[in-house]
Amino acid sequence: MGLEEEIEAIEEEIANTPYNKSTEAHIGRLKAKLAEKKEKLENQSSAGGGHGYAVEKTGDATVALVGFPSVGKSSLLNALTNADSEIGEYEFTTLDVNPGMCKHRGANIQILDVPGLIEGAASGRGDGQQVLSVVRNADLIVFVLSVFEIEQYDRLREELYDIKIRVDEQPPRVTVRPKHKDGIKLTSSADQDLDEETIKDVLREHGYVNADVNLGERVDIDRLIDGLMDNREYIPSITCVNKVDLIDPDYKETVDERLRERDLDPEEVTFISAEAERGLEAFKDRMWENLGLIRVYMDKPGRGVDWDEPLVVEAGATVADAVEKLGGDFEERFRFARVSGPSATHDEQQVGDGHVLEDGDVLKLILRR
Ligand SMILES: Nc1nc2c(ncn2[C@@H]2O[C@H](COP(=O)(O)OP(=O)(O)OP(=O)(O)O)[C@@H](O)[C@H]2O)c(=O)[nH]1
Ligand SMILES: [Mg+2]
């Protein structure tokens, strides 16, 4: 039996096995086995290389627009950026990934227009999987839905799940330290629904014979497996609903209902019209907020504070991170810094490189000559 048939056989067996306490361990082993086989198949098929859709990351952050054909991704990209992405009345207008740069609140946000997802893209049909794989490098996913097709959201989530992208999830708190003897020792700081034997079976299926394993949260089988694999990407998302210029105001309630059915809070969804250029400022603000970026204004010797081009770093960044992002020889010459603004107790507070910065800080570096 070839690898693909083996995978199909395991999938079928999982689908045909009712899930209950007595079958749980069996299903756990099957799922673990399945994850391993899929991994193997992927390594085989990517051996020839050919990742034609690698897009170089530039700017302060990268955002991927994900949606079905013709929902208006290219229109949105063009409205937001300097890119010139082809727009069409037919499906699949865009076949390559188009990047553009959007400048907002001082940040350069790279936006990728990812071609229309097709059913089964993740299982390798067409070039779908390769195209989709650029999403793995994004810092934020934007689901683009047409106002009349909210239900497409479900498929988009599934397709991304299949290529090992976990949307709006934190990485599982599972740590494994392999050892040389004594079997598998399990500790857990949360109550577990899974039996200890099931957990150990999954671990053995992944090749662990001796290991200290700690579970820092209650896991189900899928999250346990995710926690054991190092190729899952955990990416936050926002959703925007496009083509709102086409609906009557009464229809909005129907759209909201469809969103709520999918656990999407209409208040957190951005309603836009890429064509009529409506809602775009609110959309950019949402992107910014969900990227978790902060602006730091550099006070440069002899030139004063540069209020036009802030240094953009991740929330939680320290002075050391800012210095690293600046590049050059600042790292070697750093002595201390003076910070004014939200993170400072007073103006020009003297701080070391471990000081945590906040949005709107003014930073002055004191350097060795
Ligand atoms: N009425 C209206 N039409 C829109 C809007 N945005 C896009 N369109 C139209 O929808 C069609 C598809 O738009 P595209 O931007 O090419 O869609 P796409 O998602 O990039 O499609 P693919 O590249 O095929 O995946 C075009 O005819 C657009 O003019 C909008 O806000 N309102
Ligand atoms: Mg397009």
Short mmCIF file of C-alpha atoms and ligand atoms in Angstrom, two decimals:
data_model
loop_
_atom_site.label_atom_id
_atom_site.label_comp_id
_atom_site.label_asym_id
_atom_site.label_seq_id
_atom_site.Cartn_x
_atom_site.Cartn_y
_atom_site.Cartn_z
CA MET A 1 0.00 0.00 0.00
CA GLY A 2 1.32 3.44 -0.90
CA LEU A 3 1.48 6.24 1.61
CA GLU A 4 -1.58 7.97 0.17
CA GLU A 5 -3.71 4.83 0.44
CA GLU A 6 -2.49 4.29 3.99
CA ILE A 7 -3.56 7.81 4.88
CA GLU A 8 -6.95 7.30 3.30
CA ALA A 9 -7.40 4.02 5.16
CA ILE A 10 -6.59 5.65 8.50
CA GLU A 11 -8.89 8.58 7.80
CA GLU A 12 -11.67 6.18 6.97
CA GLU A 13 -11.13 4.20 10.12
CA ILE A 14 -11.24 7.36 12.24
CA ALA A 15 -14.43 8.46 10.52
CA ASN A 16 -16.01 5.04 11.13
CA THR A 17 -15.05 4.73 14.78
CA PRO A 18 -17.56 6.24 17.20
CA TYR A 19 -15.82 8.44 19.75
CA ASN A 20 -16.27 7.34 23.35
CA LYS A 21 -14.17 6.55 26.39
CA SER A 22 -13.42 3.01 25.26
CA THR A 23 -12.34 3.99 21.74
CA GLU A 24 -10.52 7.15 22.77
CA ALA A 25 -7.07 5.60 23.08
CA HIS A 26 -7.50 3.82 19.75
CA ILE A 27 -8.55 7.05 18.00
CA GLY A 28 -5.67 8.84 19.67
CA ARG A 29 -3.19 6.36 18.21
CA LEU A 30 -4.84 6.59 14.79
CA LYS A 31 -4.68 10.38 14.77
CA ALA A 32 -1.08 10.36 15.84
CA LYS A 33 -0.25 7.82 13.14
CA LEU A 34 -2.12 9.92 10.59
CA ALA A 35 -0.16 13.04 11.52
CA GLU A 36 3.11 11.14 11.06
CA LYS A 37 2.12 9.69 7.68
CA LYS A 38 0.95 13.06 6.37
CA GLU A 39 4.25 14.52 7.45
CA LYS A 40 6.11 11.85 5.57
CA LEU A 41 4.05 12.30 2.41
CA GLU A 42 4.64 16.01 2.49
CA ASN A 43 8.38 15.61 2.86
CA GLN A 44 8.36 13.28 -0.12
CA SER A 45 6.38 15.59 -2.37
CA SER A 46 8.27 18.74 -1.43
CA ALA A 47 11.62 17.02 -2.01
CA GLY A 48 11.62 18.42 -5.53
CA GLY A 49 11.43 21.93 -4.18
CA GLY A 50 9.46 24.25 -6.40
CA HIS A 51 7.94 26.57 -3.82
CA GLY A 52 7.14 29.10 -6.50
CA TYR A 53 5.07 31.29 -4.27
CA ALA A 54 7.59 32.30 -1.69
CA VAL A 55 7.13 36.00 -1.16
CA GLU A 56 9.86 37.86 0.60
CA LYS A 57 8.73 39.49 3.79
CA THR A 58 9.37 43.21 3.93
CA GLY A 59 8.12 46.06 6.05
CA ASP A 60 7.15 45.96 9.72
CA ALA A 61 4.55 43.19 9.42
CA THR A 62 2.89 40.96 6.85
CA VAL A 63 -0.85 40.50 6.40
CA ALA A 64 -2.47 37.90 4.13
CA LEU A 65 -5.86 38.48 2.50
CA VAL A 66 -7.61 35.13 2.28
CA GLY A 67 -10.88 34.55 0.51
CA PHE A 68 -12.77 32.81 -2.25
CA PRO A 69 -12.52 34.01 -5.86
CA SER A 70 -14.19 37.31 -6.68
CA VAL A 71 -14.85 38.47 -3.14
CA GLY A 72 -12.71 41.54 -3.84
CA LYS A 73 -9.25 40.77 -2.45
CA SER A 74 -7.41 42.43 -5.32
CA SER A 75 -9.74 45.43 -5.18
CA LEU A 76 -9.01 45.75 -1.47
CA LEU A 77 -5.28 45.45 -1.98
CA ASN A 78 -5.34 48.14 -4.62
CA ALA A 79 -7.44 50.43 -2.44
CA LEU A 80 -5.04 50.01 0.48
CA THR A 81 -1.68 49.99 -1.22
CA ASN A 82 0.48 51.07 -4.09
CA ALA A 83 0.12 47.63 -5.67
CA ASP A 84 -1.63 47.11 -8.97
CA SER A 85 -3.35 43.79 -8.68
CA GLU A 86 -5.52 42.60 -11.52
CA ILE A 87 -9.23 42.91 -10.90
CA GLY A 88 -11.70 40.88 -12.84
CA GLU A 89 -15.34 40.06 -13.18
CA TYR A 90 -14.45 36.41 -13.57
CA GLU A 91 -13.29 34.04 -10.93
CA PHE A 92 -9.59 33.35 -10.49
CA THR A 93 -8.38 36.62 -11.87
CA THR A 94 -5.35 36.52 -9.65
CA LEU A 95 -3.18 33.45 -10.04
CA ASP A 96 -0.03 34.61 -8.34
CA VAL A 97 0.40 36.12 -4.95
CA ASN A 98 0.49 39.90 -5.22
CA PRO A 99 2.20 41.94 -2.56
CA GLY A 100 1.61 45.60 -1.79
CA MET A 101 2.68 48.00 0.93
CA CYS A 102 0.23 49.88 3.10
CA LYS A 103 1.46 52.72 5.24
CA HIS A 104 -0.57 53.25 8.39
CA ARG A 105 0.25 54.99 11.66
CA GLY A 106 3.87 55.08 10.65
CA ALA A 107 4.10 51.35 9.95
CA ASN A 108 4.83 49.73 6.62
CA ILE A 109 2.42 46.83 6.43
CA GLN A 110 3.02 44.33 3.66
CA ILE A 111 -0.25 43.00 2.31
CA LEU A 112 -0.45 39.79 0.30
CA ASP A 113 -3.34 39.17 -2.03
CA VAL A 114 -3.67 35.39 -1.98
CA PRO A 115 -5.59 33.99 -4.95
CA GLY A 116 -9.03 32.53 -4.55
CA LEU A 117 -9.12 29.43 -2.44
CA ILE A 118 -10.61 26.48 -4.12
CA GLU A 119 -12.23 23.51 -2.56
CA GLY A 120 -9.58 21.01 -1.62
CA ALA A 121 -6.73 23.46 -2.11
CA ALA A 122 -5.11 22.15 1.03
CA SER A 123 -5.11 18.58 -0.22
CA GLY A 124 -2.90 19.62 -3.06
CA ARG A 125 -5.37 20.18 -5.86
CA GLY A 126 -3.91 22.49 -8.45
CA ASP A 127 -1.41 24.88 -7.04
CA GLY A 128 -3.74 25.73 -4.23
CA GLN A 129 -1.59 24.33 -1.49
CA GLN A 130 1.55 26.07 -2.64
CA VAL A 131 -0.27 29.34 -3.00
CA LEU A 132 -1.86 28.98 0.39
CA SER A 133 1.46 28.20 1.98
CA VAL A 134 2.48 31.88 1.77
CA VAL A 135 -0.14 32.48 4.43
CA ARG A 136 2.04 30.56 6.87
CA ASN A 137 4.48 33.47 6.99
CA ALA A 138 1.86 36.10 7.73
CA ASP A 139 1.61 37.88 11.05
CA LEU A 140 -2.13 38.38 10.60
CA ILE A 141 -4.76 36.72 8.43
CA VAL A 142 -7.61 38.76 7.02
CA PHE A 143 -10.61 36.71 5.98
CA VAL A 144 -12.28 38.56 3.14
CA LEU A 145 -15.94 37.65 2.72
CA SER A 146 -18.51 38.95 0.31
CA VAL A 147 -21.57 40.28 2.08
CA PHE A 148 -23.71 37.61 0.40
CA GLU A 149 -21.43 34.65 1.15
CA ILE A 150 -20.62 34.73 4.82
CA GLU A 151 -20.75 30.92 4.98
CA GLN A 152 -17.48 30.75 3.00
CA TYR A 153 -15.77 31.53 6.27
CA ASP A 154 -16.16 27.90 7.38
CA ARG A 155 -14.30 26.53 4.38
CA LEU A 156 -11.54 29.09 4.66
CA ARG A 157 -10.91 28.03 8.24
CA GLU A 158 -10.89 24.36 7.23
CA GLU A 159 -8.47 24.90 4.37
CA LEU A 160 -6.05 26.73 6.63
CA TYR A 161 -6.38 24.06 9.32
CA ASP A 162 -5.46 21.43 6.75
CA ILE A 163 -2.21 23.21 5.92
CA LYS A 164 -1.44 23.32 9.65
CA ILE A 165 -2.32 26.91 10.30
CA ARG A 166 -4.07 27.35 13.63
CA VAL A 167 -6.09 30.52 13.50
CA ASP A 168 -6.69 32.52 16.69
CA GLU A 169 -5.21 29.77 18.86
CA GLN A 170 -2.34 29.95 21.27
CA PRO A 171 0.30 27.22 20.89
CA PRO A 172 -0.59 24.26 23.16
CA ARG A 173 1.30 24.25 26.45
CA VAL A 174 2.88 20.86 25.92
CA THR A 175 6.53 20.29 26.66
CA VAL A 176 8.43 17.08 26.04
CA ARG A 177 11.95 16.40 27.26
CA PRO A 178 13.31 13.17 25.82
CA LYS A 179 15.43 11.04 28.18
CA HIS A 180 17.42 7.85 27.94
CA LYS A 181 15.43 5.64 30.30
CA ASP A 182 12.41 5.25 32.65
CA GLY A 183 9.64 5.43 30.04
CA ILE A 184 7.18 8.28 29.74
CA LYS A 185 6.57 10.35 32.88
CA LEU A 186 3.53 12.57 32.71
CA THR A 187 2.88 15.68 34.79
CA SER A 188 -0.03 18.00 34.30
CA SER A 189 -0.96 21.35 35.75
CA ALA A 190 -4.56 21.05 34.57
CA ASP A 191 -7.24 18.37 34.90
CA GLN A 192 -7.25 16.15 31.85
CA ASP A 193 -10.21 14.55 30.11
CA LEU A 194 -7.93 12.16 28.26
CA ASP A 195 -6.71 9.05 30.03
CA GLU A 196 -3.06 8.87 30.91
CA GLU A 197 -2.74 5.77 28.73
CA THR A 198 -4.22 7.55 25.71
CA ILE A 199 -1.77 10.41 26.15
CA LYS A 200 1.13 8.00 26.45
CA ASP A 201 -0.03 6.05 23.40
CA VAL A 202 -0.07 9.23 21.33
CA LEU A 203 3.43 10.05 22.52
CA ARG A 204 4.72 6.56 21.70
CA GLU A 205 3.13 6.80 18.27
CA HIS A 206 5.24 9.93 17.80
CA GLY A 207 8.34 7.96 18.65
CA TYR A 208 8.87 8.90 22.28
CA VAL A 209 9.92 5.98 24.45
CA ASN A 210 11.49 7.79 27.39
CA ALA A 211 10.48 11.36 28.12
CA ASP A 212 9.30 13.86 30.73
CA VAL A 213 6.06 15.32 29.48
CA ASN A 214 4.28 18.30 30.96
CA LEU A 215 0.80 19.43 30.01
CA GLY A 216 0.13 23.02 31.01
CA GLU A 217 -3.51 23.00 29.89
CA ARG A 218 -6.37 20.62 29.31
CA VAL A 219 -5.76 19.12 25.86
CA ASP A 220 -7.84 17.10 23.47
CA ILE A 221 -6.17 14.67 21.08
CA ASP A 222 -5.80 17.21 18.29
CA ARG A 223 -4.21 19.82 20.48
CA LEU A 224 -1.94 17.23 22.07
CA ILE A 225 -0.71 16.24 18.60
CA ASP A 226 -0.31 19.91 17.62
CA GLY A 227 1.78 20.38 20.73
CA LEU A 228 4.09 17.57 19.63
CA MET A 229 4.56 18.87 16.09
CA ASP A 230 6.82 21.82 15.43
CA ASN A 231 5.37 22.79 12.06
CA ARG A 232 2.10 24.37 13.16
CA GLU A 233 1.73 28.10 12.68
CA TYR A 234 -0.40 30.00 15.18
CA ILE A 235 -1.71 33.16 13.52
CA PRO A 236 -4.33 35.67 14.65
CA SER A 237 -7.09 36.77 12.30
CA ILE A 238 -9.61 39.48 11.59
CA THR A 239 -12.56 39.34 9.25
CA CYS A 240 -13.86 41.90 6.80
CA VAL A 241 -17.09 41.83 4.88
CA ASN A 242 -16.81 43.44 1.45
CA LYS A 243 -19.30 44.78 -1.09
CA VAL A 244 -21.52 46.42 1.51
CA ASP A 245 -22.43 48.95 -1.16
CA LEU A 246 -24.63 46.24 -2.69
CA ILE A 247 -27.00 45.66 0.23
CA ASP A 248 -30.08 47.42 1.59
CA PRO A 249 -29.75 48.55 5.19
CA ASP A 250 -32.36 45.93 6.22
CA TYR A 251 -30.12 43.13 5.03
CA LYS A 252 -27.42 44.00 7.58
CA GLU A 253 -29.31 42.09 10.31
CA THR A 254 -29.18 38.91 8.19
CA VAL A 255 -25.45 39.35 7.68
CA ASP A 256 -24.92 39.86 11.42
CA GLU A 257 -26.89 36.70 12.14
CA ARG A 258 -24.73 34.68 9.74
CA LEU A 259 -21.63 36.06 11.41
CA ARG A 260 -22.87 35.22 14.91
CA GLU A 261 -23.63 31.65 13.81
CA ARG A 262 -19.88 31.39 13.21
CA ASP A 263 -18.91 32.91 16.53
CA LEU A 264 -17.95 36.12 14.77
CA ASP A 265 -19.00 39.22 16.68
CA PRO A 266 -20.38 41.74 14.12
CA GLU A 267 -18.84 44.50 16.24
CA GLU A 268 -15.42 43.02 15.59
CA VAL A 269 -15.93 42.52 11.90
CA THR A 270 -15.12 45.40 9.55
CA PHE A 271 -17.69 46.21 6.88
CA ILE A 272 -16.15 47.70 3.79
CA SER A 273 -16.58 48.46 0.16
CA ALA A 274 -13.28 48.11 -1.62
CA GLU A 275 -14.80 49.56 -4.75
CA ALA A 276 -16.55 52.54 -3.19
CA GLU A 277 -13.58 52.92 -0.80
CA ARG A 278 -15.78 52.77 2.28
CA GLY A 279 -14.65 51.64 5.72
CA LEU A 280 -11.01 51.47 4.72
CA GLU A 281 -9.67 53.69 7.51
CA ALA A 282 -11.49 51.60 10.11
CA PHE A 283 -10.10 48.50 8.43
CA LYS A 284 -6.53 49.80 8.62
CA ASP A 285 -7.02 50.66 12.28
CA ARG A 286 -8.25 47.11 12.95
CA MET A 287 -5.25 45.67 11.17
CA TRP A 288 -2.91 47.82 13.19
CA GLU A 289 -4.57 46.92 16.50
CA ASN A 290 -4.46 43.21 15.78
CA LEU A 291 -0.86 43.18 14.66
CA GLY A 292 0.24 44.18 18.13
CA LEU A 293 2.66 46.87 17.00
CA ILE A 294 3.85 49.97 18.83
CA ARG A 295 5.46 53.20 17.64
CA VAL A 296 8.61 54.53 19.18
CA TYR A 297 9.77 58.01 18.17
CA MET A 298 13.52 58.41 18.06
CA ASP A 299 15.07 61.53 19.52
CA LYS A 300 18.13 61.93 17.36
CA PRO A 301 21.16 63.90 18.50
CA GLY A 302 21.13 67.38 17.00
CA ARG A 303 17.95 66.69 15.02
CA GLY A 304 15.25 66.34 17.67
CA VAL A 305 12.36 63.92 17.67
CA ASP A 306 11.43 62.35 14.34
CA TRP A 307 7.64 62.43 14.51
CA ASP A 308 7.19 61.36 10.89
CA GLU A 309 8.91 57.99 10.75
CA PRO A 310 8.52 56.13 14.03
CA LEU A 311 10.39 52.95 14.71
CA VAL A 312 7.74 50.24 14.66
CA VAL A 313 8.29 47.25 16.92
CA GLU A 314 6.20 44.49 18.46
CA ALA A 315 4.25 45.22 21.61
CA GLY A 316 6.32 44.13 24.59
CA ALA A 317 9.57 45.08 22.87
CA THR A 318 12.42 46.30 25.04
CA VAL A 319 14.96 49.03 24.39
CA ALA A 320 17.29 46.21 23.29
CA ASP A 321 14.76 45.08 20.66
CA ALA A 322 14.45 48.64 19.37
CA VAL A 323 18.22 49.01 19.18
CA GLU A 324 18.43 45.71 17.29
CA LYS A 325 15.78 46.84 14.81
CA LEU A 326 17.70 50.06 14.20
CA GLY A 327 20.63 47.94 13.11
CA GLY A 328 24.01 49.46 12.38
CA ASP A 329 26.51 49.66 15.22
CA PHE A 330 24.03 50.95 17.82
CA GLU A 331 24.07 47.63 19.64
CA GLU A 332 27.81 47.72 20.33
CA ARG A 333 27.83 51.39 21.25
CA PHE A 334 24.77 51.34 23.52
CA ARG A 335 25.34 52.74 27.04
CA PHE A 336 21.85 53.60 28.26
CA ALA A 337 18.69 55.29 27.05
CA ARG A 338 16.36 58.11 28.03
CA VAL A 339 12.65 57.49 27.63
CA SER A 340 9.75 59.93 27.75
CA GLY A 341 6.09 59.06 27.28
CA PRO A 342 3.71 56.26 28.32
CA SER A 343 6.33 53.81 29.63
CA ALA A 344 8.36 56.43 31.54
CA THR A 345 7.80 57.51 35.14
CA HIS A 346 9.01 60.99 34.18
CA ASP A 347 10.44 62.73 31.14
CA GLU A 348 13.87 61.58 30.02
CA GLN A 349 13.85 58.68 32.47
CA GLN A 350 17.19 56.90 32.36
CA VAL A 351 16.74 53.22 31.53
CA GLY A 352 18.78 50.17 30.57
CA ASP A 353 18.25 47.96 27.55
CA GLY A 354 15.73 45.75 29.38
CA HIS A 355 13.18 48.55 29.71
CA VAL A 356 9.83 47.65 28.09
CA LEU A 357 8.60 50.26 25.64
CA GLU A 358 5.05 51.40 24.95
CA ASP A 359 3.22 52.90 22.00
CA GLY A 360 4.06 56.59 21.73
CA ASP A 361 7.33 56.54 23.66
CA VAL A 362 10.14 58.89 22.74
CA LEU A 363 13.51 57.18 22.89
CA LYS A 364 16.94 58.76 23.05
CA LEU A 365 19.99 56.51 22.90
CA ILE A 366 23.14 57.43 24.75
CA LEU A 367 26.01 55.83 22.89
CA ARG A 368 29.72 55.32 23.24
CA ARG A 369 31.79 57.19 20.74
N1 LIG B 1 -20.04 46.29 -5.81
C1 LIG B 1 -18.81 45.98 -5.45
N2 LIG B 1 -18.06 45.20 -6.26
C2 LIG B 1 -16.80 44.90 -5.88
C3 LIG B 1 -16.27 45.37 -4.64
N3 LIG B 1 -15.02 44.89 -4.52
C4 LIG B 1 -14.77 44.16 -5.65
N4 LIG B 1 -15.85 44.19 -6.48
C5 LIG B 1 -15.97 43.54 -7.80
O1 LIG B 1 -15.91 42.12 -7.63
C6 LIG B 1 -15.21 41.52 -8.73
C7 LIG B 1 -14.04 40.70 -8.22
O2 LIG B 1 -13.09 41.56 -7.60
P1 LIG B 1 -11.56 41.15 -7.42
O3 LIG B 1 -10.94 42.22 -6.61
O4 LIG B 1 -10.95 40.80 -8.72
O5 LIG B 1 -11.74 39.81 -6.56
P2 LIG B 1 -10.63 38.78 -6.07
O6 LIG B 1 -11.06 38.34 -4.72
O7 LIG B 1 -9.27 39.38 -6.19
O8 LIG B 1 -10.81 37.58 -7.08
P3 LIG B 1 -9.70 36.47 -7.56
O9 LIG B 1 -8.47 37.18 -7.93
O10 LIG B 1 -10.37 35.82 -8.71
O11 LIG B 1 -9.52 35.52 -6.42
C8 LIG B 1 -14.78 42.68 -9.62
O12 LIG B 1 -15.71 42.80 -10.67
C9 LIG B 1 -14.83 43.88 -8.72
O13 LIG B 1 -15.07 45.07 -9.43
C10 LIG B 1 -17.11 46.17 -3.80
O14 LIG B 1 -16.75 46.63 -2.71
N5 LIG B 1 -18.37 46.43 -4.27
MG MG B 2 -7.64 38.80 -7.23
#
